[in-house]
PDB file of N, CA and C in Angstrom:
ATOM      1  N   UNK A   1       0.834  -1.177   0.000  1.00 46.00           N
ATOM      2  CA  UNK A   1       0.000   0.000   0.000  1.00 46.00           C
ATOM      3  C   UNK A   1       0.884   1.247   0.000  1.00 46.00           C
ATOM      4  N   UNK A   2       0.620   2.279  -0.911  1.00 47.00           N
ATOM      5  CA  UNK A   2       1.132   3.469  -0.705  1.00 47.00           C
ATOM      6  C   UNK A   2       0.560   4.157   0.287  1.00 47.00           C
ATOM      7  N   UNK A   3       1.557   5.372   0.274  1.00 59.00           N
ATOM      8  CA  UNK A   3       1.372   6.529   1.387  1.00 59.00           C
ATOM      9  C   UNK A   3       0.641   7.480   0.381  1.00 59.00           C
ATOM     10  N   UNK A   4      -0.561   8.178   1.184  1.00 56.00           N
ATOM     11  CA  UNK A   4      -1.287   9.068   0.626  1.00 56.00           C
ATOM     12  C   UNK A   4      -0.646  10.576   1.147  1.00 56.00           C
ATOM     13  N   UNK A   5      -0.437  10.990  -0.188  1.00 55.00           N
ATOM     14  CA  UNK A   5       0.260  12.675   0.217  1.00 55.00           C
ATOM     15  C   UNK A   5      -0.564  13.532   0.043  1.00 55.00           C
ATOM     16  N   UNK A   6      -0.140  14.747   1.331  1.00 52.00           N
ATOM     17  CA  UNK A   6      -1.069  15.348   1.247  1.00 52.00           C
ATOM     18  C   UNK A   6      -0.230  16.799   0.698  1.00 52.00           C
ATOM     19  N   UNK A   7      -0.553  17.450   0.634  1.00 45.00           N
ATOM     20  CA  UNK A   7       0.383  18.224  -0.498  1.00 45.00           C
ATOM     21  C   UNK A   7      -0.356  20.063  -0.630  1.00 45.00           C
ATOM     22  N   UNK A   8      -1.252  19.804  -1.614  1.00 47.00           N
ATOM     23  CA  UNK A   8      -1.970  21.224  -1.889  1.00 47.00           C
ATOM     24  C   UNK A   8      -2.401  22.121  -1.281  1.00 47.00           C
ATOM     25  N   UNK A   9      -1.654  22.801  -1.092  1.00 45.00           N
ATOM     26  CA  UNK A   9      -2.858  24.024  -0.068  1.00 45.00           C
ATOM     27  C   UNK A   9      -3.410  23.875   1.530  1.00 45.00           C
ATOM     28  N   UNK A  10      -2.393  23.495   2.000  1.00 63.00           N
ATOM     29  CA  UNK A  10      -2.748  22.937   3.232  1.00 63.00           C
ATOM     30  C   UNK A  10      -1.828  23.742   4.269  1.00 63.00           C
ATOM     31  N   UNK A  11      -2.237  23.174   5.524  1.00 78.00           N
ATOM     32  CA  UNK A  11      -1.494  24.148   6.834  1.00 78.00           C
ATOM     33  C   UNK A  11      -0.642  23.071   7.613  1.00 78.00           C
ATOM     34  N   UNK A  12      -0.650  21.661   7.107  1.00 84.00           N
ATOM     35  CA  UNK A  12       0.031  20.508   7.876  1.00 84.00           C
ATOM     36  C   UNK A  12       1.257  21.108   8.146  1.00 84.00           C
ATOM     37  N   UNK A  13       1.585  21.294   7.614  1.00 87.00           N
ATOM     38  CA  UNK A  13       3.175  21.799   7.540  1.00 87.00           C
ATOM     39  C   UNK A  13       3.424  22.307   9.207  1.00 87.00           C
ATOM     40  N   UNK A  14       3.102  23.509   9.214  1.00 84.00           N
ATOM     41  CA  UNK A  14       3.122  24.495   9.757  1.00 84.00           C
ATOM     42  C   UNK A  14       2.621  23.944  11.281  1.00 84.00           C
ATOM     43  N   UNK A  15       1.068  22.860  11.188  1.00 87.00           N
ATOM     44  CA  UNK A  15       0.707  22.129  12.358  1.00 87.00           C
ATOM     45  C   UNK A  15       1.518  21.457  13.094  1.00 87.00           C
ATOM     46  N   UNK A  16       2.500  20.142  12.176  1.00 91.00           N
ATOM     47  CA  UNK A  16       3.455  19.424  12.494  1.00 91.00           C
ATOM     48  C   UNK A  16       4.348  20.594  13.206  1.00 91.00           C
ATOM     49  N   UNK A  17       4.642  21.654  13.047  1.00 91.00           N
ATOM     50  CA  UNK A  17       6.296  22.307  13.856  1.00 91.00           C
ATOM     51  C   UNK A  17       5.577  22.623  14.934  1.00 91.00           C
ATOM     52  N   UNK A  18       4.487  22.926  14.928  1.00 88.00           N
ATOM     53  CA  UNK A  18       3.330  23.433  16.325  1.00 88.00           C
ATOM     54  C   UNK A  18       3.758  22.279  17.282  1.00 88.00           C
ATOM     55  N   UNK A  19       3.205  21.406  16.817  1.00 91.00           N
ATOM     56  CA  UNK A  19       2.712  20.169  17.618  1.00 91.00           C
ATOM     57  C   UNK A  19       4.350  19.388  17.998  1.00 91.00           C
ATOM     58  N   UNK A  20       5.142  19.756  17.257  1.00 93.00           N
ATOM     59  CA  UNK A  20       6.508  19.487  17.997  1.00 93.00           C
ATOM     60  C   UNK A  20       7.001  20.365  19.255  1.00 93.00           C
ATOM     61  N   UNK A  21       6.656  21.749  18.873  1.00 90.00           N
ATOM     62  CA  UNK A  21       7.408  22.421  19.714  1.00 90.00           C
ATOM     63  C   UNK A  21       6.316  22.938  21.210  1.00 90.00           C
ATOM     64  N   UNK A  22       5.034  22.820  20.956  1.00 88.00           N
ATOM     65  CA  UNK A  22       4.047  22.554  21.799  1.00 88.00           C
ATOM     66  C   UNK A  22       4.697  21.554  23.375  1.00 88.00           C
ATOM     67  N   UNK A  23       5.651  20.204  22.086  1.00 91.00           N
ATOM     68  CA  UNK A  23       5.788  19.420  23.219  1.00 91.00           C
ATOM     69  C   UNK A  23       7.127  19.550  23.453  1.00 91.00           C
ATOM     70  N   UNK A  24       7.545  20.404  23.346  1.00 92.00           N
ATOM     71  CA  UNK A  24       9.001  21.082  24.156  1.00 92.00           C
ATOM     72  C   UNK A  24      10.194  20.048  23.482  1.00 92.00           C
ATOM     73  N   UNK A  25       9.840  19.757  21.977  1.00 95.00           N
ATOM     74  CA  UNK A  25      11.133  18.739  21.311  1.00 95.00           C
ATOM     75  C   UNK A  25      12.173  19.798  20.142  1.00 95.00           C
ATOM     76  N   UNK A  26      13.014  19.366  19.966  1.00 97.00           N
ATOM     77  CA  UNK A  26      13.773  19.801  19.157  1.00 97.00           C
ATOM     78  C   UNK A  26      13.772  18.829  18.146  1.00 97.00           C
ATOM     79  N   UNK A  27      13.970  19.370  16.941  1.00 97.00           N
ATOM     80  CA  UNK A  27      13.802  18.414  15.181  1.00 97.00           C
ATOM     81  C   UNK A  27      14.815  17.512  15.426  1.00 97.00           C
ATOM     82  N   UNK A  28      15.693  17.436  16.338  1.00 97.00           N
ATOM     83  CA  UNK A  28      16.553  16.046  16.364  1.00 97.00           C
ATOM     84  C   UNK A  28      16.331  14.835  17.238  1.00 97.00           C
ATOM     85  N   UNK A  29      15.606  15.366  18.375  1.00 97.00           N
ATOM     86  CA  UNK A  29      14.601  14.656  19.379  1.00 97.00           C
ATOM     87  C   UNK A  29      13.519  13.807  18.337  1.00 97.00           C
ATOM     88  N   UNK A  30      12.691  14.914  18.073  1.00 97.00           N
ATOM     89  CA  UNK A  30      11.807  14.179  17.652  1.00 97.00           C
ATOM     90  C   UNK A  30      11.805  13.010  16.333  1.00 97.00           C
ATOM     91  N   UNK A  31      13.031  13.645  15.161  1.00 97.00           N
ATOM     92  CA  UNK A  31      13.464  12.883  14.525  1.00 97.00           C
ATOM     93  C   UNK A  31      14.154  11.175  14.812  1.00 97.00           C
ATOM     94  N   UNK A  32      14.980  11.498  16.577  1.00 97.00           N
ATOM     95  CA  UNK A  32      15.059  10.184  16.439  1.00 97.00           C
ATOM     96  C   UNK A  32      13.870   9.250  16.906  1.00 97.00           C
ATOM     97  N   UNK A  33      12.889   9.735  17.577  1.00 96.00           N
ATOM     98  CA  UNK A  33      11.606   9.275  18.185  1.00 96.00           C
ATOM     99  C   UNK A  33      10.933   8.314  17.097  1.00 96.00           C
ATOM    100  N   UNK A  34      10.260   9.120  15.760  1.00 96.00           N
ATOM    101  CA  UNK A  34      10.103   8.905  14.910  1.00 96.00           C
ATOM    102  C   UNK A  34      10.909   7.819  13.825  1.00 96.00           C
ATOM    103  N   UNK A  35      12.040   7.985  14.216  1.00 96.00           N
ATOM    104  CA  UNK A  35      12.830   7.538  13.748  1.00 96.00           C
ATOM    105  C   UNK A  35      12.980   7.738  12.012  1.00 96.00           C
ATOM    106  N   UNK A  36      13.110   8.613  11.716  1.00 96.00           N
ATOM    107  CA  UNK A  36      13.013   9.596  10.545  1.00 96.00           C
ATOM    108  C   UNK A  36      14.567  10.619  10.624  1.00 96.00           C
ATOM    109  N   UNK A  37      14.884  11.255   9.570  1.00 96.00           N
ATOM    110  CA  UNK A  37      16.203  11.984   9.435  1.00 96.00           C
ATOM    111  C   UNK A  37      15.645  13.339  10.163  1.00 96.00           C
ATOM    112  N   UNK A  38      16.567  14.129  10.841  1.00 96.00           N
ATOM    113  CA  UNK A  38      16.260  15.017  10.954  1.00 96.00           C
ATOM    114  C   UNK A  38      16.068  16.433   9.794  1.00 96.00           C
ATOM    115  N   UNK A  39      16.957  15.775   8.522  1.00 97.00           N
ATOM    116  CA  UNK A  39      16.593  16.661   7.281  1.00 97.00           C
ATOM    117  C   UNK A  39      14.670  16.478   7.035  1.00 97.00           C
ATOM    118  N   UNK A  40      14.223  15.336   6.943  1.00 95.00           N
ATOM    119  CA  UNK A  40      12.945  15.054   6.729  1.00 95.00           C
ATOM    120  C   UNK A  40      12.229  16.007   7.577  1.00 95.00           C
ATOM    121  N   UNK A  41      12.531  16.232   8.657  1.00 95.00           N
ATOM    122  CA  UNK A  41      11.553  16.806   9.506  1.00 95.00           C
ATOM    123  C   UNK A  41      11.483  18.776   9.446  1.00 95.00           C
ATOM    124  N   UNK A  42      12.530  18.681   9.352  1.00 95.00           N
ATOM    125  CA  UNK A  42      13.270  20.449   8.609  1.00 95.00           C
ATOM    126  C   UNK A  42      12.458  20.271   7.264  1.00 95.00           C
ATOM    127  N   UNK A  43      12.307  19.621   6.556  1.00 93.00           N
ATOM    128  CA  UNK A  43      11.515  19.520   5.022  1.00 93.00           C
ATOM    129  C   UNK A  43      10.207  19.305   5.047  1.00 93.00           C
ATOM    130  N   UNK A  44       9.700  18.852   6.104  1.00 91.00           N
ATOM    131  CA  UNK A  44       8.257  18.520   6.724  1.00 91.00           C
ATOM    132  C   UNK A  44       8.132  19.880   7.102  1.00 91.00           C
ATOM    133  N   UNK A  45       8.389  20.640   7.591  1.00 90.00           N
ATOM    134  CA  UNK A  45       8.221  21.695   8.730  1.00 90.00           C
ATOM    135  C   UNK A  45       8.183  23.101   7.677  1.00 90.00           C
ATOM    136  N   UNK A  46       9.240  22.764   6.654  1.00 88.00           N
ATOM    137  CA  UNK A  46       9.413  24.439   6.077  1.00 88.00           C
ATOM    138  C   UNK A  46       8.104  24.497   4.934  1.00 88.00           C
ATOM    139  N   UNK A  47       7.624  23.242   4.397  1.00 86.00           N
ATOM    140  CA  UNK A  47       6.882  22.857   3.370  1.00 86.00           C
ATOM    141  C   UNK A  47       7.555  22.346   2.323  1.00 86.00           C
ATOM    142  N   UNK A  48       8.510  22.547   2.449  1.00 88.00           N
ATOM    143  CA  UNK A  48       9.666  21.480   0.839  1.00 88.00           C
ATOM    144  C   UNK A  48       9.384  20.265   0.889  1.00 88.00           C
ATOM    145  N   UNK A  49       8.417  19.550   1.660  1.00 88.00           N
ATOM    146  CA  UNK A  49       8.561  18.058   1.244  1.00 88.00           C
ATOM    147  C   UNK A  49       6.950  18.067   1.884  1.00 88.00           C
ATOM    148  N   UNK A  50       6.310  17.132   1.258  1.00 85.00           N
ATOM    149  CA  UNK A  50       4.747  16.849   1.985  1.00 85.00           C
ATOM    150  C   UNK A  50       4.469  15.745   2.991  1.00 85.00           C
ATOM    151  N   UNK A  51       4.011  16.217   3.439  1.00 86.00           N
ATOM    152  CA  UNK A  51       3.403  15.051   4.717  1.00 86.00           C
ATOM    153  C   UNK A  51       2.436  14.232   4.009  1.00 86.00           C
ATOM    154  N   UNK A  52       2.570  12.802   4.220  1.00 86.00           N
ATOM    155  CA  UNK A  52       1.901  11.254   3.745  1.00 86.00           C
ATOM    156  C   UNK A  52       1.250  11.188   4.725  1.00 86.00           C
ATOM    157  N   UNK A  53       0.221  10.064   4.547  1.00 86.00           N
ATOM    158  CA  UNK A  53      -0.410   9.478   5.611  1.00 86.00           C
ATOM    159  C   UNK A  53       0.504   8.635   6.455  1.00 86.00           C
ATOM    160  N   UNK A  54       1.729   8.182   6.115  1.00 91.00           N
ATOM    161  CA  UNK A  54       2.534   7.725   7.398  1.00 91.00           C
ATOM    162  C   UNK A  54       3.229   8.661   7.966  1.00 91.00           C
ATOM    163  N   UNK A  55       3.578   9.441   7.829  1.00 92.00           N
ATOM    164  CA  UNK A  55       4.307  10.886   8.608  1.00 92.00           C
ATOM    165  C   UNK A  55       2.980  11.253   9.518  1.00 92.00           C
ATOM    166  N   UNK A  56       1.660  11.017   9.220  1.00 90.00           N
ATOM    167  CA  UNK A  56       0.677  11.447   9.952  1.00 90.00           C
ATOM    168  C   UNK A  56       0.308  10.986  11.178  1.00 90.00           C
ATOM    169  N   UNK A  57       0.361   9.469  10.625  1.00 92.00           N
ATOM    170  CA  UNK A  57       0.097   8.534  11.159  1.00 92.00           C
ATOM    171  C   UNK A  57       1.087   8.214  12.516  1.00 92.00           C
ATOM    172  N   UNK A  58       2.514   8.518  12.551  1.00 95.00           N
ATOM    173  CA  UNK A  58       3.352   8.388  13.173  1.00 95.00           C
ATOM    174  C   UNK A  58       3.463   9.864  14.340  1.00 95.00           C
ATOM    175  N   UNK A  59       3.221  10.653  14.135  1.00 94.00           N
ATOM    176  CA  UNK A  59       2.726  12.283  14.787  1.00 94.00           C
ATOM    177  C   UNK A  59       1.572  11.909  15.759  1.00 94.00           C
ATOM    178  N   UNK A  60       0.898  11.282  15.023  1.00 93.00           N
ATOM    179  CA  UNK A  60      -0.796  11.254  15.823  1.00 93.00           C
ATOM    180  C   UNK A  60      -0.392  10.230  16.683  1.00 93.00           C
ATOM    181  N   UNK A  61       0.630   9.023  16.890  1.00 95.00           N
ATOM    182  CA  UNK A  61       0.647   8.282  17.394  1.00 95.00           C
ATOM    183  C   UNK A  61       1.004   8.378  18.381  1.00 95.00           C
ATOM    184  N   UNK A  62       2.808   9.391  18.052  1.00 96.00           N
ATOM    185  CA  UNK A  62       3.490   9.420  18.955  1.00 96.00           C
ATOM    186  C   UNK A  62       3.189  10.586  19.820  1.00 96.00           C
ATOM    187  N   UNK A  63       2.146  11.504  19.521  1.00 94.00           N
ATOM    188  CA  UNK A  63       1.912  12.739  20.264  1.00 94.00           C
ATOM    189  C   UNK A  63       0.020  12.270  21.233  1.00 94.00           C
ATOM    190  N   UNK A  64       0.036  11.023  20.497  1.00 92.00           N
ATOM    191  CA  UNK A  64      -1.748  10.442  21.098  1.00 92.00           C
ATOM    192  C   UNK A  64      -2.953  11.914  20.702  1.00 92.00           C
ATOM    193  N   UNK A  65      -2.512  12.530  19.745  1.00 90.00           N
ATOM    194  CA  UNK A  65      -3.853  12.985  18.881  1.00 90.00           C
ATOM    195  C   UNK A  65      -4.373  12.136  17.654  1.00 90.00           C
ATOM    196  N   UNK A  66      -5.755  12.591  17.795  1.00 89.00           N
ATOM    197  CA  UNK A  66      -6.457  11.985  16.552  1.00 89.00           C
ATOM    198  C   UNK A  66      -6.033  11.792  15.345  1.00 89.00           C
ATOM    199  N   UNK A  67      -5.850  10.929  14.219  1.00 88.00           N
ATOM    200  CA  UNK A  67      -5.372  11.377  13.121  1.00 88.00           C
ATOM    201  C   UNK A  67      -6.189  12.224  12.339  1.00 88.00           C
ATOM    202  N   UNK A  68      -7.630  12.172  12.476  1.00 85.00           N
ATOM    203  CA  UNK A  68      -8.598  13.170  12.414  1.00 85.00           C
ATOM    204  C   UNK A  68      -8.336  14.540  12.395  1.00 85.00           C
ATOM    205  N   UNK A  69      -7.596  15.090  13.461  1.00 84.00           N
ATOM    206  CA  UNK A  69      -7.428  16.257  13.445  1.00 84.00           C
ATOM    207  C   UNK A  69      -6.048  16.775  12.772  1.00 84.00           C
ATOM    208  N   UNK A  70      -5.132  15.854  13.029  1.00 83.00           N
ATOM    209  CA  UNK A  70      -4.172  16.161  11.740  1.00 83.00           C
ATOM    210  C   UNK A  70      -4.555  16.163  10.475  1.00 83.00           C
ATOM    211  N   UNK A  71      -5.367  15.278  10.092  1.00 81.00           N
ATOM    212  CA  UNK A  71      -5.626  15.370   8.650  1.00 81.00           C
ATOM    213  C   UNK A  71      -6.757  16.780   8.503  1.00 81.00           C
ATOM    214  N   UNK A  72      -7.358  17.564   9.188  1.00 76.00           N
ATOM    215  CA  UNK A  72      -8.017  18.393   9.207  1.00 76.00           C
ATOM    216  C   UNK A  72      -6.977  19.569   8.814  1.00 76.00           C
ATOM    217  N   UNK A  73      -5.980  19.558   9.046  1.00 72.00           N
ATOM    218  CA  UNK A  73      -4.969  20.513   8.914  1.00 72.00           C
ATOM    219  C   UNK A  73      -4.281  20.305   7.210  1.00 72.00           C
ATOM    220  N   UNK A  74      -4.873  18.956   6.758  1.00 68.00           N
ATOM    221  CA  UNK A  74      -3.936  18.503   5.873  1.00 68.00           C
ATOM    222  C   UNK A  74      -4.822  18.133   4.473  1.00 68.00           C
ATOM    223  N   UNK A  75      -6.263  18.260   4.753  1.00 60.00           N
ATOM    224  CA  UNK A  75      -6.942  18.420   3.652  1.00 60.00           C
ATOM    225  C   UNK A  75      -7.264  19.211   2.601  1.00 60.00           C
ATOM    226  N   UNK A  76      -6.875  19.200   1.102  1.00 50.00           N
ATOM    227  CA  UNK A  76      -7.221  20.234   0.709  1.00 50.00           C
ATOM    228  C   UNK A  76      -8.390  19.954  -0.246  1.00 50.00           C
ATOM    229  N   UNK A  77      -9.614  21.104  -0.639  1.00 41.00           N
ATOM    230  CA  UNK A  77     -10.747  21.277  -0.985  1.00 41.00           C
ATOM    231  C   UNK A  77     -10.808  21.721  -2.636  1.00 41.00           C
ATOM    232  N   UNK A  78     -11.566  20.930  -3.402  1.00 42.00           N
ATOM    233  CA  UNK A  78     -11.562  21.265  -4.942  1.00 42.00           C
ATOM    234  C   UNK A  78     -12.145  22.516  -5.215  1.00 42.00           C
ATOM    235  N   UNK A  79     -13.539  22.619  -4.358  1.00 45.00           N
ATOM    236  CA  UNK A  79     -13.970  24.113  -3.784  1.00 45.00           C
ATOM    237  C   UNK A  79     -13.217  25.601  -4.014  1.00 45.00           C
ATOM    238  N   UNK A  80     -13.294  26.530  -4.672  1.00 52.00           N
ATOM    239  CA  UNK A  80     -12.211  27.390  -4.159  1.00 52.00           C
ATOM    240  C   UNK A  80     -13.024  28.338  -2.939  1.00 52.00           C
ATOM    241  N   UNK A  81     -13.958  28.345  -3.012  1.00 53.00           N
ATOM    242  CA  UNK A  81     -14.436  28.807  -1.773  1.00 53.00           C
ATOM    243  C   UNK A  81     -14.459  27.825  -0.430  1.00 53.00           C
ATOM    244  N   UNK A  82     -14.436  27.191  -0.640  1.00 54.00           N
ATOM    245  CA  UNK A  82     -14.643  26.274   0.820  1.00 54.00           C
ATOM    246  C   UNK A  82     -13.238  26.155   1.344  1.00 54.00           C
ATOM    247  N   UNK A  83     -12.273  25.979   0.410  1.00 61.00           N
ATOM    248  CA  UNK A  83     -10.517  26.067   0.031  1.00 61.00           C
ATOM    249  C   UNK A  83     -10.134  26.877   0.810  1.00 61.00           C
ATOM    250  N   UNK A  84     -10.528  28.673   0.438  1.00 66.00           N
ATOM    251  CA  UNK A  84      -9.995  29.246   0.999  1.00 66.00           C
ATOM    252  C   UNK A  84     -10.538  29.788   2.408  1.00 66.00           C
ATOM    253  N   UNK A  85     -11.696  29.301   2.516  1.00 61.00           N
ATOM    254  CA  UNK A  85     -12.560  29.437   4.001  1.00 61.00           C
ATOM    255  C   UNK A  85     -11.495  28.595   4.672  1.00 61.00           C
ATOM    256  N   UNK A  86     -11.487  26.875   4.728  1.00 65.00           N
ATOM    257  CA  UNK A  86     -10.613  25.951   5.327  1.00 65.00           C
ATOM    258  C   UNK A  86      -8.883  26.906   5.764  1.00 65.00           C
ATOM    259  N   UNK A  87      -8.582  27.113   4.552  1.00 67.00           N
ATOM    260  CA  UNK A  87      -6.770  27.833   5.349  1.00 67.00           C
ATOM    261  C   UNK A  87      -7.273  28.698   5.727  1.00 67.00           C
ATOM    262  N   UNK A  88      -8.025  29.537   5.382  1.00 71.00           N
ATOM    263  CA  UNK A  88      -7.656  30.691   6.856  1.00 71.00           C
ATOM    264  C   UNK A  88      -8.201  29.958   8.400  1.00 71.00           C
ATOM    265  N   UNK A  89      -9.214  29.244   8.116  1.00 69.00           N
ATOM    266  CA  UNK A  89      -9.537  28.543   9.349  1.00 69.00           C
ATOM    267  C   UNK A  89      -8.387  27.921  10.062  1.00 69.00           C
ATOM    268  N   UNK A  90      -7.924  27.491   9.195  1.00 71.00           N
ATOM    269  CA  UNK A  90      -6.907  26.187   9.921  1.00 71.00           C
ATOM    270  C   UNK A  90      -5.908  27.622  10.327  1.00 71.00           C
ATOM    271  N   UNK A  91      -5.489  28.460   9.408  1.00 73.00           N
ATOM    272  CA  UNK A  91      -4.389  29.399   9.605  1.00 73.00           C
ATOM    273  C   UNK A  91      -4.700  30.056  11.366  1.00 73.00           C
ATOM    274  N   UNK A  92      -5.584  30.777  11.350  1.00 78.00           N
ATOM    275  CA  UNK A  92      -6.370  30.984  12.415  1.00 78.00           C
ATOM    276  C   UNK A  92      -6.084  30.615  13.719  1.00 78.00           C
ATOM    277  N   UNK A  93      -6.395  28.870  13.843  1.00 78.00           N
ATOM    278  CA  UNK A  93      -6.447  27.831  14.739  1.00 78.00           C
ATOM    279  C   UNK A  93      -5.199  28.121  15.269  1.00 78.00           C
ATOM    280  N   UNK A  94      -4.166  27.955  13.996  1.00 77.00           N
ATOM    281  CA  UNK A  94      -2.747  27.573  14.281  1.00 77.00           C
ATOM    282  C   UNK A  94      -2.198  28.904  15.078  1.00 77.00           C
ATOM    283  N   UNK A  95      -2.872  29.939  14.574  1.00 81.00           N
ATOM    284  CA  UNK A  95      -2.023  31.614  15.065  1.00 81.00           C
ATOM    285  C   UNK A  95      -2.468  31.302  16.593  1.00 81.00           C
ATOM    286  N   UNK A  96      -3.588  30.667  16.806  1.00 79.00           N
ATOM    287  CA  UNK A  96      -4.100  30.762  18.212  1.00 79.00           C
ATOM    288  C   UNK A  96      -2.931  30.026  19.206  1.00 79.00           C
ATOM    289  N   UNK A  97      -2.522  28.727  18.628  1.00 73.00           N
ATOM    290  CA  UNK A  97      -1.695  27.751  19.001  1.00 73.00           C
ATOM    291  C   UNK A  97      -0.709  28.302  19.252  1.00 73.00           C
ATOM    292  N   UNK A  98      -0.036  29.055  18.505  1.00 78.00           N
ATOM    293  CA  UNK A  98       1.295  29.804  18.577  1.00 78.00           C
ATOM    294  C   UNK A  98       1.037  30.810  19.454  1.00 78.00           C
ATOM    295  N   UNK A  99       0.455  31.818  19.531  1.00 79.00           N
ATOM    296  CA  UNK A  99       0.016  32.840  20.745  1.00 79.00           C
ATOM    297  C   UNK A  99       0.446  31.698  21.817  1.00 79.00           C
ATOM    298  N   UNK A 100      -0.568  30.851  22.345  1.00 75.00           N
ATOM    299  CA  UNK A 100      -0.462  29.871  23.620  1.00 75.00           C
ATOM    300  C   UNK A 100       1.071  29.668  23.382  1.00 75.00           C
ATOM    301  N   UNK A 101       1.685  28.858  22.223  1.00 73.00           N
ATOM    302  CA  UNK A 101       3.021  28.409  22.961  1.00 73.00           C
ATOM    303  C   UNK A 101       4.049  29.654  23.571  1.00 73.00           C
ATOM    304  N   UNK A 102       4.076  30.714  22.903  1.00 76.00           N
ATOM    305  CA  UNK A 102       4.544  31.670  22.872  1.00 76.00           C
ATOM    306  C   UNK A 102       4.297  32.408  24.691  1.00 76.00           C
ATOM    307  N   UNK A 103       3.262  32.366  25.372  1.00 69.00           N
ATOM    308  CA  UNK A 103       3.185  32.451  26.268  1.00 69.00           C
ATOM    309  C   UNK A 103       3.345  31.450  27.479  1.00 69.00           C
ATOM    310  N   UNK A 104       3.409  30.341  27.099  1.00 66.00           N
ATOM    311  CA  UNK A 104       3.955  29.383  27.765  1.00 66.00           C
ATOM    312  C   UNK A 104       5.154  29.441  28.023  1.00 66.00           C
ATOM    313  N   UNK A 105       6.028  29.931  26.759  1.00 64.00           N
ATOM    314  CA  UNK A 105       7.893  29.885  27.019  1.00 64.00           C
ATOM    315  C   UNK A 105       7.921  30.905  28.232  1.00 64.00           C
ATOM    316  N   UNK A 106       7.206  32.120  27.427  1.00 64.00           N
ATOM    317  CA  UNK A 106       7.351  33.412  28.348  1.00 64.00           C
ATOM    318  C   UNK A 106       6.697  33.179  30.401  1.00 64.00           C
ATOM    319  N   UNK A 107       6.639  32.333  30.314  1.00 64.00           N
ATOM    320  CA  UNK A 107       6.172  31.908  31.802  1.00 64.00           C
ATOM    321  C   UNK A 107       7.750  30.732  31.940  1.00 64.00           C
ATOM    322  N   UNK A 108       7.984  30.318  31.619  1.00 59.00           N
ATOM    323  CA  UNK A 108       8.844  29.245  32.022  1.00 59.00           C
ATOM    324  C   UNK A 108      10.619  30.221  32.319  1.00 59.00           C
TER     325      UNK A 108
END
């Protein structure tokens, strides 16, 4: 079975570096966790390379979120209206996420 990529127009990218640094890892931590290169995860993270359903699959596992909600980050819509409703949504979500981590450091 192949890996389904997710690719177009999406905010995964950007979710995945959240959801790493949320949990207080560095791209070489989590790379060996994963057990993945740490170039992969720098290429996951900037958008130069796309997140599959096993890169997903392995995130959701090792962090115990839904894959549901990763793939919510990682769907993209034929729609161009629904398209561009979805990224700013997801964009949104994520600015919220970042505010929180951002005040979390600033407390620690």
């Amino acid at each position: 079975m192949f890996p389904y990529v997710f690719w177009e127009k999406t905010v995964i990218n950007r979710a995945l570096r959240l959801i790493r640094q949320m949990h207080d890892l560095q791209q070489v931590e989590l790379a060996e966790k994963l057990n993945i290169s740490k170039t992969y995860i720098i290429e996951l993270e900037s958008g130069k390379k796309p997140a599959d359903s096993i890169i997903i699959e392995k995130y959701a596992t090792h962090f115990n979120i839904p894959t549901s909600t990763l793939i919510f980050f990682s769907e993209s819509l034929t729609n161009k209206k629904s398209s561009r409703f979805k990224t700013a949504f997801g964009n949104k979500t994520l600015d919220a996420f970042e505010r929180i981590l951002g005040n979390e450091k600033k407390k620690k």
